[in-house]
């Protein structure tokens, strides 16, 4: 009787211990984590692009600021961040107008 109880407890413990591994390998765990990591990377790239924009803006060169604003808006588009994309698209329009660069209309 004691051996049977121990065997049942071992089975339950093994299932609990293996459940995260089963989820990770067989129930889309890898894909979920990959999507989360990709989103985080995309957001990080977008914010690095914004930092580069501020450096370009301080340089005083309107064309460089226009190009960097375009890169920032594209980065937020890739990150599926609609709010920040619209903000940076407006910044791009403004900076490109100052630089004398005409943008294609939507």
Short mmCIF file of N, CA and C in Angstrom, two decimals, residues 3-44:
data_model
loop_
_atom_site.label_atom_id
_atom_site.label_comp_id
_atom_site.label_asym_id
_atom_site.label_seq_id
_atom_site.Cartn_x
_atom_site.Cartn_y
_atom_site.Cartn_z
N UNK A 3 3.89 1.67 -1.21
CA UNK A 3 4.54 1.80 -2.51
C UNK A 3 3.58 2.40 -3.53
N UNK A 4 2.32 2.01 -3.46
CA UNK A 4 1.32 2.53 -4.39
C UNK A 4 1.09 4.03 -4.15
N UNK A 5 1.04 4.44 -2.87
CA UNK A 5 0.88 5.87 -2.56
C UNK A 5 2.08 6.67 -3.07
N UNK A 6 3.26 6.14 -2.85
CA UNK A 6 4.47 6.81 -3.30
C UNK A 6 4.49 6.92 -4.83
N UNK A 7 4.07 5.88 -5.50
CA UNK A 7 4.04 5.88 -6.96
C UNK A 7 3.06 6.93 -7.48
N UNK A 8 1.91 7.08 -6.85
CA UNK A 8 0.93 8.07 -7.25
C UNK A 8 1.48 9.48 -7.03
N UNK A 9 2.11 9.71 -5.89
CA UNK A 9 2.70 11.01 -5.61
C UNK A 9 3.83 11.33 -6.59
N UNK A 10 4.63 10.32 -6.92
CA UNK A 10 5.70 10.53 -7.89
C UNK A 10 5.14 10.90 -9.26
N UNK A 11 4.07 10.25 -9.64
CA UNK A 11 3.44 10.53 -10.93
C UNK A 11 2.91 11.96 -10.97
N UNK A 12 2.24 12.37 -9.90
CA UNK A 12 1.69 13.73 -9.83
C UNK A 12 2.83 14.75 -9.84
N UNK A 13 3.87 14.50 -9.06
CA UNK A 13 5.01 15.41 -9.01
C UNK A 13 5.69 15.52 -10.38
N UNK A 14 5.88 14.40 -11.04
CA UNK A 14 6.52 14.41 -12.37
C UNK A 14 5.68 15.20 -13.36
N UNK A 15 4.36 15.04 -13.32
CA UNK A 15 3.50 15.78 -14.24
C UNK A 15 3.61 17.28 -13.98
N UNK A 16 3.58 17.67 -12.71
CA UNK A 16 3.69 19.08 -12.35
C UNK A 16 5.06 19.63 -12.78
N UNK A 17 6.09 18.83 -12.58
CA UNK A 17 7.44 19.27 -12.94
C UNK A 17 7.61 19.35 -14.46
N UNK A 18 6.96 18.49 -15.21
CA UNK A 18 7.12 18.45 -16.66
C UNK A 18 6.14 19.36 -17.41
N UNK A 19 5.09 19.82 -16.74
CA UNK A 19 4.06 20.62 -17.41
C UNK A 19 4.61 21.84 -18.13
N UNK A 20 5.50 22.64 -17.51
CA UNK A 20 6.04 23.79 -18.24
C UNK A 20 6.81 23.38 -19.51
N UNK A 21 7.55 22.29 -19.41
CA UNK A 21 8.29 21.81 -20.58
C UNK A 21 7.36 21.33 -21.68
N UNK A 22 6.30 20.66 -21.31
CA UNK A 22 5.31 20.19 -22.29
C UNK A 22 4.67 21.39 -22.97
N UNK A 23 4.27 22.39 -22.18
CA UNK A 23 3.68 23.60 -22.75
C UNK A 23 4.67 24.28 -23.70
N UNK A 24 5.92 24.40 -23.25
CA UNK A 24 6.93 25.12 -24.02
C UNK A 24 7.17 24.47 -25.38
N UNK A 25 7.32 23.15 -25.40
CA UNK A 25 7.69 22.47 -26.64
C UNK A 25 6.50 22.04 -27.49
N UNK A 26 5.37 21.73 -26.88
CA UNK A 26 4.27 21.13 -27.64
C UNK A 26 3.01 21.98 -27.74
N UNK A 27 2.91 23.04 -26.96
CA UNK A 27 1.68 23.84 -26.95
C UNK A 27 1.95 25.30 -27.31
N UNK A 28 2.77 25.54 -28.27
CA UNK A 28 3.07 26.88 -28.77
C UNK A 28 3.81 27.77 -27.78
N UNK A 29 4.41 27.21 -26.79
CA UNK A 29 5.16 28.02 -25.82
C UNK A 29 6.31 28.76 -26.47
N UNK A 30 7.01 28.08 -27.36
CA UNK A 30 8.14 28.71 -28.05
C UNK A 30 7.65 29.89 -28.89
N UNK A 31 6.54 29.70 -29.60
CA UNK A 31 6.01 30.76 -30.45
C UNK A 31 5.56 31.97 -29.63
N UNK A 32 4.91 31.71 -28.50
CA UNK A 32 4.44 32.80 -27.64
C UNK A 32 5.64 33.62 -27.15
N UNK A 33 6.65 32.95 -26.68
CA UNK A 33 7.83 33.66 -26.19
C UNK A 33 8.56 34.38 -27.31
N UNK A 34 8.61 33.77 -28.48
CA UNK A 34 9.26 34.41 -29.63
C UNK A 34 8.52 35.69 -30.03
N UNK A 35 7.17 35.64 -30.05
CA UNK A 35 6.39 36.83 -30.38
C UNK A 35 6.63 37.93 -29.36
N UNK A 36 6.65 37.58 -28.08
CA UNK A 36 6.89 38.58 -27.04
C UNK A 36 8.27 39.20 -27.19
N UNK A 37 9.27 38.37 -27.45
CA UNK A 37 10.63 38.88 -27.61
C UNK A 37 10.75 39.75 -28.86
N UNK A 38 10.08 39.35 -29.93
CA UNK A 38 10.11 40.15 -31.16
C UNK A 38 9.47 41.51 -30.94
N UNK A 39 8.32 41.53 -30.25
CA UNK A 39 7.67 42.81 -29.94
C UNK A 39 8.57 43.70 -29.11
N UNK A 40 9.23 43.12 -28.12
CA UNK A 40 10.12 43.91 -27.26
C UNK A 40 11.30 44.46 -28.07
N UNK A 41 11.83 43.66 -28.96
CA UNK A 41 12.94 44.11 -29.80
C UNK A 41 12.49 45.23 -30.73
N UNK A 42 11.31 45.07 -31.35
CA UNK A 42 10.79 46.10 -32.24
C UNK A 42 10.59 47.42 -31.51
N UNK A 43 10.05 47.37 -30.30
CA UNK A 43 9.84 48.60 -29.51
C UNK A 43 11.19 49.22 -29.15
N UNK A 44 12.15 48.39 -28.78
CA UNK A 44 13.47 48.89 -28.41
C UNK A 44 14.12 49.58 -29.61
#
